[in-house]
Amino acid sequence: MKKHNFYAGPSILPQYTIKNTAEALIDFAGTGLSLMEVSHRSKEFVAVSNEAQQLFKELLDIPAGYHVLFLGGGASSQFMMVPFNLLEKKAAYLNTGTWADKAQKEAKLFGEVVEVASSKANTYNYIPKDYVVPEDADYFHITTNNTIYGTEIRQDLDCKVPLVADMSSDIFSRQMDVSKYAIIYGGAQKNLAPAGVTFVIVKEDALGKVTRKIPTMLNYKTHIENESMFNTPPVVPVFAALQTLKWLKELGGVKVMEKMNIEKAGILYDEIDRNKLFKANIPDVNDRSVMNICFVMNDEYKAWEPEFLTYAKSLGMLGLEGHRSVGGYRASTYNALPKESVIALVEAMKAFEQTKLK
Amino acid sequence: MKKHNFYAGPSILPQYTIKNTAEALIDFAGTGLSLMEVSHRSKEFVAVSNEAQQLFKELLDIPAGYHVLFLGGGASSQFMMVPFNLLEKKAAYLNTGTWADKAQKEAKLFGEVVEVASSKANTYNYIPKDYVVPEDADYFHITTNNTIYGTEIRQDLDCKVPLVADMSSDIFSRQMDVSKYAIIYGGAQKNLAPAGVTFVIVKEDALGKVTRKIPTMLNYKTHIENESMFNTPPVVPVFAALQTLKWLKELGGVKVMEKMNIEKAGILYDEIDRNKLFKANIPDVNDRSVMNICFVMNDEYKAWEPEFLTYAKSLGMLGLEGHRSVGGYRASTYNALPKESVIALVEAMKAFEQTKLK
């Protein structure tokens, strides 16, 4: 049966990425060896790493003065690498979800942290808007997409201090203005590659302003100077990322992807709003994530929640459970998720409604 | 043409690992999805992670009180994680090569570092033996195998302070007594898996003795408490590691592997010592690495060095160049390298000698 992969991450990747990576695991670039057993300093792999950095820059239209790094350790490691490299006295954080909260907590080990606003008291169901970022903050940190609760900041904020963004779950989902950011980072396991590689887009002149000594591996400058080859990079995830970037370019780039993502999310949110059984978790349509669509059954039908999950699973729909801290449903509609999967889910919701409310 | 993979790392992996991982990239555990796009919290992947930890313990006969962690960031990240977690006042380091030296430098950010001995002045061509480890050191750090220069510590040292070992390039190559160590760590990309996962064997009661605050991701306790699932682990490398561990168990475990490794290295060192053209880099046979066999052409034949490399390459032998800081040749004879590859190299050396010295 055709599977519909709604996992929140690791999550669906393009068939192009899967096929090419599986093939390279058998024979990489005609070397006669597996991609897994070739030196990262071989000319074949250096070409992969360079092309991935180059395409990353091209697709996001990254201006001069920025570097693209592929590191290990996950976005969770960036929670401490960012303050290690940037926090001298004070940093500002916007608390819009579990990951934003974790990032903020980590920064407290390094200096003063100002939480400019938080939606925690409302189970993170909106994006705070009226807040003031202290002008003497070393940086302002945001998490653009809230994977667990389903909100998203889908515009590039104007900010007087260096802006740092965790874009783990919405990078490459829309056109953006990288010049507004000092650092953009993220785990690659949503829109890009399998887990194990973390991308960091870093503006070179944002660095070098802290007085502390930074361990070599935690210093962005180490990786800039060595073009992400200071130590052995995660070879397979970097190769897979390159395949996804090629696929994205072939499709027409982030502009086309953005249009497709908005269409997919629109189809699903429309059905959630129309269907008598279901209710979206995020009331304000402007705050709703285009990547992670969170919904529940209306209170009066709550008892049917597990049954719908079982029904959806019987139709090949995987990963629709909401995060364990939220419950309900979460349909992740990342770049690689085809529109057919969204339509299949909508049809299942309609059919379930008809059966139950006939 | 059959390839002989002598790369120093990333390096040869068993065909069993390559085949199973490539297949899982298409369909993982019958899920109908690629291993790259399945949640790390799915029951299928949790089973992989648990089995890999379990087999790791079984094959190395790891006693109770130790944990096996699979982290990102490479062994280079352990250079700072070890002192972050263990160094309160003073640490002792044995400087036997480039990686040992780097580890030692990193520790200096955290406290006093005593270099108990160094072979640096002799291009690291021996393992220092007569040294004293200060009894008030928080730990003593060694690098068991020196990948670049080709020396190896092949016994488990008796040590009065907690012993920490970087075993990136010789883990699983011999039987060992884990109980003599507080921490054993390594990048997996030699004897285990593709680059991107770092193993850490850590004795729980070695932790909790430093007063500094440790960033969450750098604290071993975080990963112990979460069974290496605090954040998304590098899914593909962990899966591949499990395949290699299964292959190793099927072959008879580290005892059998040790015998095979000593035989392979013996065949090659014997030829280097016999052949009039070549000379081993490491004079003392007791210090010679069983994993990375480094040799050069004798001074009078030095001009033929590139020619032999080209000849070997024409026979399908890859990765035989010595590290750029050493030159000459390096044949890495990791677990997965078949004896036939060693024999093919020896035959090439004999044939080259006959052609040149006839």
XYZ file of C-alpha atoms in Angstrom:
716
model
C 0.000 0.000 0.000
C 1.119 3.554 -0.773
C 2.371 5.167 2.437
C 1.702 8.763 3.406
C 4.532 9.990 5.625
C 3.354 12.704 8.023
C 6.215 12.267 10.529
C 7.408 15.496 12.172
C 11.069 14.605 11.848
C 13.009 12.683 10.772
C 10.472 13.028 8.031
C 9.647 12.538 4.388
C 12.437 13.149 1.878
C 12.168 13.327 -1.908
C 12.316 9.972 -3.718
C 15.153 11.545 -5.728
C 17.200 11.904 -2.515
C 16.364 8.412 -1.307
C 17.146 6.717 -4.618
C 20.425 8.551 -5.242
C 21.668 8.059 -1.691
C 20.810 4.357 -1.704
C 22.676 3.997 -5.018
C 25.712 5.883 -3.687
C 25.788 3.524 -0.720
C 26.558 0.786 -3.241
C 28.786 2.727 -5.677
C 29.720 6.338 -5.006
C 30.571 8.523 -7.997
C 31.973 5.583 -9.941
C 34.653 4.890 -7.319
C 33.544 1.280 -6.974
C 33.260 1.934 -3.237
C 30.333 2.737 -0.986
C 29.783 6.382 -0.038
C 30.157 5.138 3.560
C 33.735 3.960 3.083
C 35.334 6.745 1.042
C 37.655 9.311 2.602
C 36.029 12.670 3.230
C 39.166 14.155 1.684
C 38.746 12.204 -1.565
C 38.161 14.532 -4.523
C 34.762 12.921 -5.044
C 33.491 13.810 -1.574
C 35.099 17.250 -1.462
C 33.137 17.989 -4.650
C 29.899 16.900 -2.914
C 30.554 19.125 0.094
C 31.455 22.134 -2.035
C 28.476 21.728 -4.337
C 26.115 21.398 -1.350
C 27.428 24.639 0.159
C 27.199 26.357 -3.219
C 23.623 25.233 -3.934
C 22.581 26.132 -0.393
C 23.772 29.691 -1.051
C 22.186 29.831 -4.490
C 18.757 28.561 -3.445
C 18.456 30.900 -0.462
C 20.124 33.763 -2.313
C 22.643 34.143 0.512
C 24.642 37.370 0.191
C 28.442 37.680 0.345
C 29.936 37.678 3.842
C 27.990 34.583 4.934
C 29.257 31.012 5.272
C 27.324 27.754 5.141
C 28.541 25.082 7.554
C 27.555 21.418 7.879
C 28.184 20.279 11.447
C 27.250 17.376 13.697
C 25.492 17.458 17.039
C 22.011 18.569 16.017
C 20.249 21.884 16.507
C 20.352 21.177 20.258
C 24.112 21.741 20.112
C 23.498 25.128 18.502
C 21.523 26.125 21.612
C 24.896 26.383 23.374
C 27.128 27.176 20.396
C 25.210 30.383 19.670
C 25.772 31.897 23.146
C 29.315 30.487 23.279
C 30.111 32.524 20.160
C 27.861 35.574 20.554
C 26.771 36.159 24.144
C 29.052 38.587 25.948
C 26.606 40.232 28.353
C 22.972 39.971 27.426
C 20.808 38.094 24.925
C 17.111 38.391 24.078
C 14.894 35.376 23.394
C 11.336 34.991 22.122
C 9.702 32.000 23.779
C 7.329 30.446 21.252
C 7.640 26.763 22.059
C 9.531 23.866 23.573
C 12.638 24.342 21.437
C 12.718 28.113 21.901
C 12.448 27.525 25.646
C 15.318 25.023 25.611
C 17.509 27.388 23.580
C 16.814 30.172 26.060
C 17.604 28.018 29.088
C 20.940 27.023 27.604
C 21.932 30.654 27.014
C 21.539 31.374 30.730
C 24.790 29.491 31.350
C 26.603 32.209 29.417
C 25.088 35.542 30.479
C 21.923 37.501 31.117
C 18.901 36.362 29.165
C 15.885 38.569 28.567
C 12.716 36.768 27.542
C 11.040 39.492 25.490
C 7.726 37.630 25.289
C 6.295 34.169 25.806
C 3.152 32.306 24.810
C 3.915 29.465 27.234
C 0.949 30.241 29.492
C -1.355 29.619 26.509
C 0.256 26.298 25.522
C 2.206 28.231 22.907
C -0.877 28.636 20.710
C 0.059 32.036 19.271
C 3.091 34.081 18.233
C 3.579 37.081 20.551
C 3.756 40.338 18.587
C 4.057 43.329 20.867
C 7.436 43.031 22.460
C 10.526 45.157 22.704
C 14.002 43.796 22.050
C 16.569 45.564 24.267
C 18.872 47.553 22.022
C 21.905 46.540 24.062
C 21.303 42.807 23.560
C 24.146 40.947 21.867
C 21.526 39.163 19.752
C 17.852 38.288 19.524
C 16.959 34.611 19.165
C 13.795 33.266 17.558
C 12.561 29.811 16.583
C 10.714 30.386 13.338
C 8.627 27.227 13.324
C 7.216 25.596 16.393
C 7.096 21.927 15.413
C 5.270 20.703 18.493
C 2.461 23.254 18.854
C 2.147 24.290 15.199
C 2.844 28.013 15.021
C 5.232 29.746 12.652
C 6.879 33.131 12.081
C 6.723 33.312 8.312
C 8.285 36.709 7.741
C 11.801 38.011 8.240
C 11.705 40.303 11.259
C 13.276 43.737 11.308
C 15.597 43.830 14.265
C 18.135 46.368 15.469
C 20.376 43.770 17.107
C 21.827 40.678 15.372
C 18.995 38.247 14.655
C 19.562 34.527 15.255
C 16.997 31.999 14.036
C 16.490 28.294 14.560
C 14.904 27.250 11.239
C 15.204 23.498 11.752
C 11.723 22.816 10.493
C 11.016 25.483 7.896
C 14.280 26.223 6.105
C 13.761 26.086 2.312
C 9.982 26.216 2.771
C 9.701 29.847 1.671
C 11.615 32.725 0.108
C 13.529 34.692 2.671
C 15.914 37.577 3.159
C 19.026 36.070 4.717
C 20.625 39.516 5.030
C 18.335 40.210 7.993
C 19.997 37.454 10.055
C 23.366 37.037 11.777
C 22.949 33.278 12.167
C 20.399 30.783 10.878
C 20.768 27.191 12.001
C 18.861 23.946 12.031
C 18.881 20.194 12.153
C 18.587 18.953 8.590
C 16.119 16.161 9.263
C 12.968 17.927 8.082
C 13.326 19.574 4.681
C 16.824 18.494 3.751
C 18.467 15.248 4.801
C 18.464 12.381 7.267
C 19.329 13.197 10.879
C 22.995 13.729 11.631
C 23.873 16.990 9.927
C 23.179 20.490 11.206
C 23.401 23.477 8.903
C 24.612 26.871 10.107
C 24.443 30.001 7.955
C 26.683 32.486 9.676
C 27.574 36.090 8.909
C 31.295 36.329 9.389
C 31.315 39.817 10.908
C 28.908 38.733 13.666
C 31.739 36.688 15.157
C 34.805 37.569 17.215
C 32.993 39.854 19.652
C 33.100 37.730 22.801
C 36.061 37.615 25.174
C 35.706 34.021 26.419
C 37.853 31.211 25.072
C 35.780 28.941 22.888
C 36.589 25.216 22.574
C 37.827 24.500 19.050
C 34.872 22.404 17.905
C 32.370 24.917 19.294
C 33.936 27.899 17.569
C 32.225 28.774 14.277
C 35.511 30.251 13.076
C 37.137 26.803 13.200
C 34.592 25.476 10.748
C 34.599 28.566 8.549
C 38.380 28.418 8.172
C 38.227 24.723 7.315
C 35.158 24.889 5.060
C 33.275 22.423 7.299
C 36.145 19.928 6.990
C 37.945 20.562 10.280
C 36.973 17.084 11.324
C 35.280 14.283 9.424
C 31.846 15.565 8.420
C 28.735 13.349 8.475
C 29.316 12.133 4.932
C 26.026 10.349 4.175
C 23.721 13.124 5.454
C 25.749 15.763 3.554
C 25.452 13.717 0.350
C 21.703 13.335 0.920
C 21.356 17.072 1.540
C 22.975 17.756 -1.828
C 20.428 15.505 -3.533
C 17.541 17.372 -1.891
C 19.024 20.721 -2.919
C 19.330 19.510 -6.528
C 15.733 18.291 -6.446
C 14.605 21.656 -5.079
C 16.468 23.555 -7.787
C 15.004 21.328 -10.503
C 11.496 22.003 -9.159
C 12.048 25.746 -9.462
C 13.546 26.657 -6.093
C 12.046 27.995 -2.888
C 9.637 30.332 -4.683
C 7.821 27.400 -6.290
C 8.140 25.356 -3.091
C 6.563 28.155 -1.044
C 3.540 28.242 -3.353
C 3.119 24.463 -3.132
C 3.474 24.497 0.661
C 0.877 27.226 1.110
C -1.495 25.340 -1.165
C -1.026 22.050 0.721
C -1.482 23.659 4.142
C -4.493 25.612 2.890
C -6.263 22.461 1.717
C -5.801 20.819 5.114
C -6.623 23.841 7.302
C -9.768 24.461 5.209
C -10.956 20.939 5.902
C -10.123 21.174 9.623
C -12.119 24.423 9.843
C -15.037 22.990 7.827
C -15.227 19.507 9.321
C -17.590 19.273 12.336
C -15.359 16.731 14.079
C -12.083 18.612 14.087
C -10.623 21.856 15.402
C -7.265 23.518 14.688
C -5.007 24.075 17.715
C -3.971 27.550 16.591
C -6.879 30.016 16.482
C -5.172 32.903 14.631
C -4.783 31.897 10.994
C -1.782 34.201 10.653
C 0.137 32.236 13.266
C -0.582 28.799 11.848
C 2.400 26.773 10.727
C 2.591 25.793 7.086
C 4.846 22.866 8.068
C 3.178 21.233 11.090
C -0.587 21.312 11.124
C -1.887 20.513 14.589
C -5.506 19.681 15.289
C -7.728 17.790 17.680
C -11.241 16.424 17.769
C -13.823 18.791 19.141
C -14.574 18.181 22.797
C -17.869 16.416 22.183
C -16.220 13.884 19.849
C -12.971 13.449 21.810
C -13.621 9.759 22.434
C -13.208 9.083 18.706
C -9.663 10.453 18.537
C -7.867 7.080 18.678
C -10.318 5.588 16.207
C -9.536 8.161 13.556
C -5.822 7.518 14.006
C -6.370 3.803 13.501
C -8.516 4.503 10.445
C -5.884 6.809 8.956
C -3.185 4.220 9.638
C -5.263 1.597 7.838
C -5.078 3.901 4.807
C -1.274 4.021 4.973
C -0.985 7.335 6.868
C 1.950 7.320 9.259
C 3.147 9.712 11.955
C -0.165 11.539 12.443
C -0.072 11.374 16.250
C 0.337 14.751 17.910
C 3.476 15.238 20.011
C 3.158 13.396 23.323
C 2.988 16.723 25.189
C 0.002 17.922 23.103
C -2.010 14.901 21.954
C -4.452 14.995 19.065
C -3.046 15.028 15.547
C -0.139 16.597 13.754
C 0.216 16.419 10.000
C 3.676 17.523 8.961
C 3.545 18.846 5.430
C 7.217 19.388 4.675
C 8.558 20.183 1.210
C 8.745 16.564 0.098
C 5.193 15.657 1.120
C 3.136 15.378 -2.074
C -0.224 17.121 -2.375
C -1.819 13.686 -2.888
C -0.998 12.797 0.711
C -2.795 15.902 1.958
C -5.774 15.145 -0.258
C -5.825 11.559 1.016
C -5.935 12.833 4.585
C -8.708 15.306 3.800
C -10.741 12.538 2.169
C -10.225 10.351 5.230
C -11.438 13.182 7.480
C -14.538 13.660 5.301
C -15.286 9.947 5.197
C -14.864 9.657 8.965
C -17.215 12.592 9.509
C -19.845 11.064 7.242
C -19.641 7.703 8.991
C -19.860 9.203 12.462
C -22.357 12.014 11.936
C -24.647 10.422 9.341
C 38.046 -4.246 -11.296
C 38.031 -5.425 -7.678
C 38.917 -2.495 -5.418
C 41.146 -2.751 -2.380
C 40.161 -0.057 0.113
C 43.123 1.040 2.258
C 41.623 4.414 3.279
C 42.480 5.530 6.825
C 38.969 6.737 7.544
C 36.215 6.908 6.544
C 37.301 3.445 5.557
C 36.268 -0.001 4.462
C 33.103 -1.440 5.987
C 31.786 -4.998 5.731
C 29.715 -5.750 2.629
C 27.056 -6.961 5.063
C 26.828 -3.429 6.531
C 26.798 -1.770 3.125
C 24.159 -4.067 1.640
C 21.804 -3.934 4.633
C 22.086 -0.171 5.006
C 21.485 0.425 1.296
C 18.401 -1.804 1.483
C 17.105 -0.001 4.590
C 17.461 3.284 2.730
C 14.778 1.958 0.371
C 12.580 0.079 2.865
C 13.362 0.117 6.582
C 12.159 -2.823 8.655
C 9.137 -3.373 6.427
C 7.756 0.114 7.147
C 7.541 0.926 3.451
C 9.593 4.040 4.231
C 13.276 4.845 3.910
C 15.427 4.609 7.050
C 16.178 8.294 6.387
C 12.571 9.409 6.801
C 11.355 7.445 9.802
C 10.995 9.038 13.236
C 13.807 8.195 15.625
C 11.048 7.552 18.173
C 9.333 4.956 15.972
C 9.392 1.511 17.580
C 11.453 0.231 14.653
C 14.296 2.695 15.197
C 14.208 2.514 19.001
C 14.766 -1.235 18.574
C 17.813 -0.545 16.370
C 19.324 1.852 18.892
C 18.730 -0.501 21.821
C 20.111 -3.528 20.008
C 23.233 -1.589 18.952
C 23.911 -0.558 22.563
C 23.289 -4.118 23.742
C 25.580 -5.734 21.152
C 28.263 -3.135 21.816
C 28.240 -4.188 25.479
C 28.156 -7.866 24.666
C 31.017 -7.838 22.141
C 33.352 -5.819 24.373
C 32.193 -7.612 27.518
C 31.413 -4.268 29.138
C 30.752 -4.645 32.875
C 27.765 -3.238 34.775
C 27.980 0.434 35.694
C 28.974 1.508 32.163
C 26.802 3.146 29.502
C 27.206 3.130 25.735
C 26.267 6.402 24.035
C 25.927 7.242 20.342
C 26.521 10.965 19.863
C 27.237 13.381 17.027
C 30.140 15.775 16.640
C 33.010 13.343 16.083
C 35.864 12.360 18.375
C 37.093 15.962 18.087
C 34.094 16.997 20.171
C 35.129 14.503 22.838
C 38.439 16.367 23.157
C 36.457 19.078 24.965
C 33.616 16.981 26.376
C 36.046 14.855 28.409
C 37.583 17.822 30.293
C 34.180 19.543 30.519
C 32.917 16.497 32.440
C 36.032 15.312 34.285
C 38.665 18.030 34.642
C 38.372 19.868 37.944
C 42.019 20.774 38.590
C 44.573 18.710 36.737
C 44.663 16.159 33.925
C 47.503 14.007 32.572
C 47.993 13.367 28.847
C 50.291 11.060 26.907
C 51.306 12.720 23.648
C 51.671 9.994 21.037
C 50.444 11.738 17.900
C 48.481 14.473 16.211
C 45.155 13.532 17.778
C 46.619 13.040 21.256
C 48.213 16.477 20.918
C 44.920 18.059 19.865
C 43.082 16.412 22.760
C 45.675 17.725 25.173
C 45.537 21.277 23.803
C 41.775 21.349 24.217
C 41.990 20.263 27.867
C 44.130 23.311 28.655
C 41.015 25.474 28.368
C 39.647 23.714 31.444
C 42.534 23.299 33.893
C 46.129 22.283 34.385
C 47.423 19.733 31.911
C 50.476 17.590 32.578
C 52.053 15.999 29.521
C 53.536 12.877 31.110
C 55.579 11.992 28.018
C 55.764 12.825 24.330
C 57.311 11.282 21.241
C 56.690 14.437 19.205
C 60.394 15.249 18.813
C 60.825 11.897 17.033
C 57.895 12.395 14.652
C 55.861 10.234 16.990
C 57.631 7.058 15.885
C 57.439 5.255 19.218
C 55.201 4.896 22.269
C 56.835 6.407 25.382
C 57.004 3.874 28.208
C 58.768 5.305 31.235
C 56.535 8.006 32.536
C 54.788 8.784 35.767
C 51.133 9.764 35.962
C 50.546 12.228 38.820
C 48.381 10.523 41.404
C 46.366 13.674 41.937
C 45.328 13.935 38.283
C 41.589 13.872 37.657
C 42.247 11.479 34.787
C 44.918 10.185 32.408
C 44.199 10.457 28.680
C 45.698 8.234 26.009
C 45.099 7.775 22.285
C 45.463 4.048 21.756
C 46.082 4.079 18.015
C 47.988 6.771 16.190
C 46.387 6.741 12.761
C 48.784 9.183 11.127
C 52.177 7.889 12.274
C 51.260 4.226 12.783
C 51.922 3.397 16.429
C 49.532 1.670 18.812
C 49.111 0.902 22.501
C 47.724 -2.618 22.313
C 47.372 -3.415 25.967
C 45.110 -2.046 28.682
C 47.266 0.080 30.954
C 47.170 -0.171 34.715
C 46.518 3.286 36.028
C 45.810 4.641 39.490
C 43.715 7.565 38.208
C 40.678 7.256 35.906
C 41.883 6.211 32.465
C 40.357 7.871 29.389
C 41.092 6.488 25.932
C 40.433 7.695 22.416
C 39.977 4.406 20.533
C 38.623 5.895 17.313
C 40.750 3.707 15.122
C 41.191 0.457 17.019
C 37.986 -0.204 18.914
C 36.763 -3.776 18.254
C 40.149 -4.733 16.819
C 41.213 -6.704 19.889
C 39.956 -8.162 23.171
C 40.142 -5.658 25.955
C 39.365 -5.088 29.607
C 36.891 -2.208 29.704
C 36.903 -2.212 33.511
C 40.316 -0.516 33.410
C 38.829 2.609 31.795
C 36.611 5.442 32.979
C 35.779 6.578 29.439
C 36.487 5.125 26.010
C 35.383 7.163 23.016
C 35.853 7.319 19.294
C 34.568 8.363 15.914
C 32.860 5.344 14.386
C 34.209 5.769 10.870
C 36.963 3.166 11.040
C 35.806 -0.179 12.395
C 32.117 0.474 12.826
C 30.050 2.807 10.686
C 30.075 5.737 8.286
C 31.170 9.090 9.687
C 28.613 10.925 11.777
C 28.320 8.893 14.954
C 30.673 8.933 17.924
C 30.572 6.197 20.532
C 31.259 6.891 24.202
C 31.602 4.100 26.777
C 31.329 5.834 30.110
C 31.536 4.565 33.671
C 28.716 6.248 35.505
C 30.576 6.769 38.772
C 33.368 8.681 36.993
C 30.906 11.519 36.488
C 29.541 14.256 38.732
C 32.888 15.261 40.233
C 33.367 18.672 38.623
C 31.854 21.870 39.950
C 31.411 23.759 36.656
C 28.071 23.995 34.915
C 28.070 21.834 31.812
C 25.946 22.754 28.776
C 23.170 20.195 28.374
C 24.412 18.646 25.125
C 27.980 18.385 26.458
C 26.994 16.654 29.668
C 27.339 12.861 29.468
C 24.609 12.575 32.089
C 22.086 14.104 29.678
C 22.713 11.324 27.196
C 22.864 8.577 29.821
C 19.491 9.609 31.246
C 17.960 9.690 27.775
C 19.625 6.534 26.450
C 21.260 8.493 23.609
C 17.862 9.838 22.543
C 17.976 13.294 24.144
C 17.987 14.759 20.673
C 17.612 13.134 17.279
C 20.518 10.703 16.915
C 22.345 10.194 13.596
C 19.933 7.515 12.455
C 21.730 6.109 9.395
C 25.175 5.756 11.039
C 23.613 4.102 14.120
C 21.791 1.617 11.880
C 25.029 0.900 9.996
C 26.906 0.424 13.280
C 24.363 -2.210 14.307
C 24.982 -4.095 11.054
C 28.744 -4.101 11.659
C 28.250 -5.328 15.211
C 26.042 -8.183 13.950
C 28.659 -9.065 11.336
C 31.348 -9.064 14.013
C 29.335 -11.320 16.303
C 28.616 -13.735 13.443
C 32.354 -13.926 12.684
C 33.087 -14.929 16.265
C 33.578 -11.595 17.999
C 36.659 -9.545 18.837
C 38.741 -12.593 19.772
C 38.543 -13.948 16.233
C 38.918 -10.456 14.783
C 42.067 -9.851 16.798
C 43.649 -13.019 15.410
C 42.752 -12.019 11.841
C 44.076 -8.488 12.331
C 47.403 -9.662 13.738
C 47.758 -12.087 10.830
C 47.011 -9.405 8.210
C 49.379 -6.865 9.761
C 52.070 -9.550 10.131
C 51.926 -10.429 6.443
C 52.389 -6.796 5.450
C 55.067 -5.855 8.003
C 57.019 -8.999 7.051
C 57.062 -7.914 3.424
C 58.025 -4.324 4.301
C 60.920 -5.636 6.400
C 62.003 -8.108 3.694
C 61.569 -5.957 0.593
C 64.703 -3.982 -0.363
C 62.678 -1.015 -1.570
C 60.619 -0.335 1.540
C 61.094 0.560 5.177
C 58.606 0.674 8.050
C 58.192 4.055 9.746
C 58.073 2.548 13.232
C 61.346 0.815 14.217
C 60.176 -0.976 17.397
C 57.945 -3.882 16.353
C 56.118 -3.702 19.680
C 54.921 -0.170 18.928
C 53.691 -0.865 15.413
C 50.024 -0.331 14.757
C 47.987 -3.313 13.651
C 45.489 -0.918 12.054
C 47.575 1.640 10.122
C 50.753 0.329 8.601
C 53.003 3.206 7.620
C 56.032 2.773 5.394
C 58.207 4.643 2.930
C 60.697 3.834 0.220
C 64.273 3.567 1.369
C 66.217 6.764 0.809
C 68.069 5.497 -2.246
C 64.824 4.594 -4.029
C 62.785 7.614 -2.842
C 62.276 8.875 -6.391
C 60.128 5.815 -7.164
C 57.591 6.551 -4.424
C 54.947 8.143 -6.686
C 55.431 5.429 -9.299
C 54.579 2.661 -6.853
C 51.441 4.531 -5.807
C 50.357 4.808 -9.442
C 51.108 1.140 -9.980
C 49.111 0.121 -6.906
C 46.234 2.329 -8.034
C 46.280 0.621 -11.435
C 45.665 -2.624 -9.543
C 42.616 -1.174 -7.781
C 44.334 -0.195 -4.522
C 42.887 2.994 -3.081
C 43.878 5.254 -0.206
C 47.485 4.090 0.078
C 48.960 7.594 0.277
C 50.517 8.410 3.639
C 48.964 11.287 5.576
C 49.973 14.615 4.049
C 52.064 15.427 7.141
C 54.109 12.202 6.797
C 54.221 11.215 3.126
C 55.084 7.716 1.916
C 52.429 5.033 2.267
C 49.810 4.029 4.755
C 47.866 0.798 4.433
C 44.947 0.805 6.808
C 44.027 -2.764 7.666
C 40.837 -2.286 9.642
C 38.546 -5.146 10.643
C 36.634 -5.194 7.364
C 39.714 -5.287 5.127
C 39.985 -8.825 3.744
C 43.268 -10.713 3.865
C 43.196 -10.880 0.050
C 43.691 -7.125 -0.112
C 46.811 -7.394 2.034
C 48.101 -10.250 -0.110
C 47.416 -8.236 -3.269
C 49.444 -5.336 -1.854
C 52.304 -7.635 -0.859
C 52.335 -9.133 -4.363
C 52.421 -5.652 -5.859
C 55.376 -4.744 -3.642
C 57.222 -7.898 -4.709
C 56.495 -7.340 -8.378
C 57.614 -3.708 -8.162
C 60.839 -4.764 -6.460
C 61.545 -7.343 -9.149
C 60.933 -4.862 -11.953
C 63.086 -2.160 -10.413
C 65.946 -4.215 -8.989
C 66.211 -6.948 -11.633
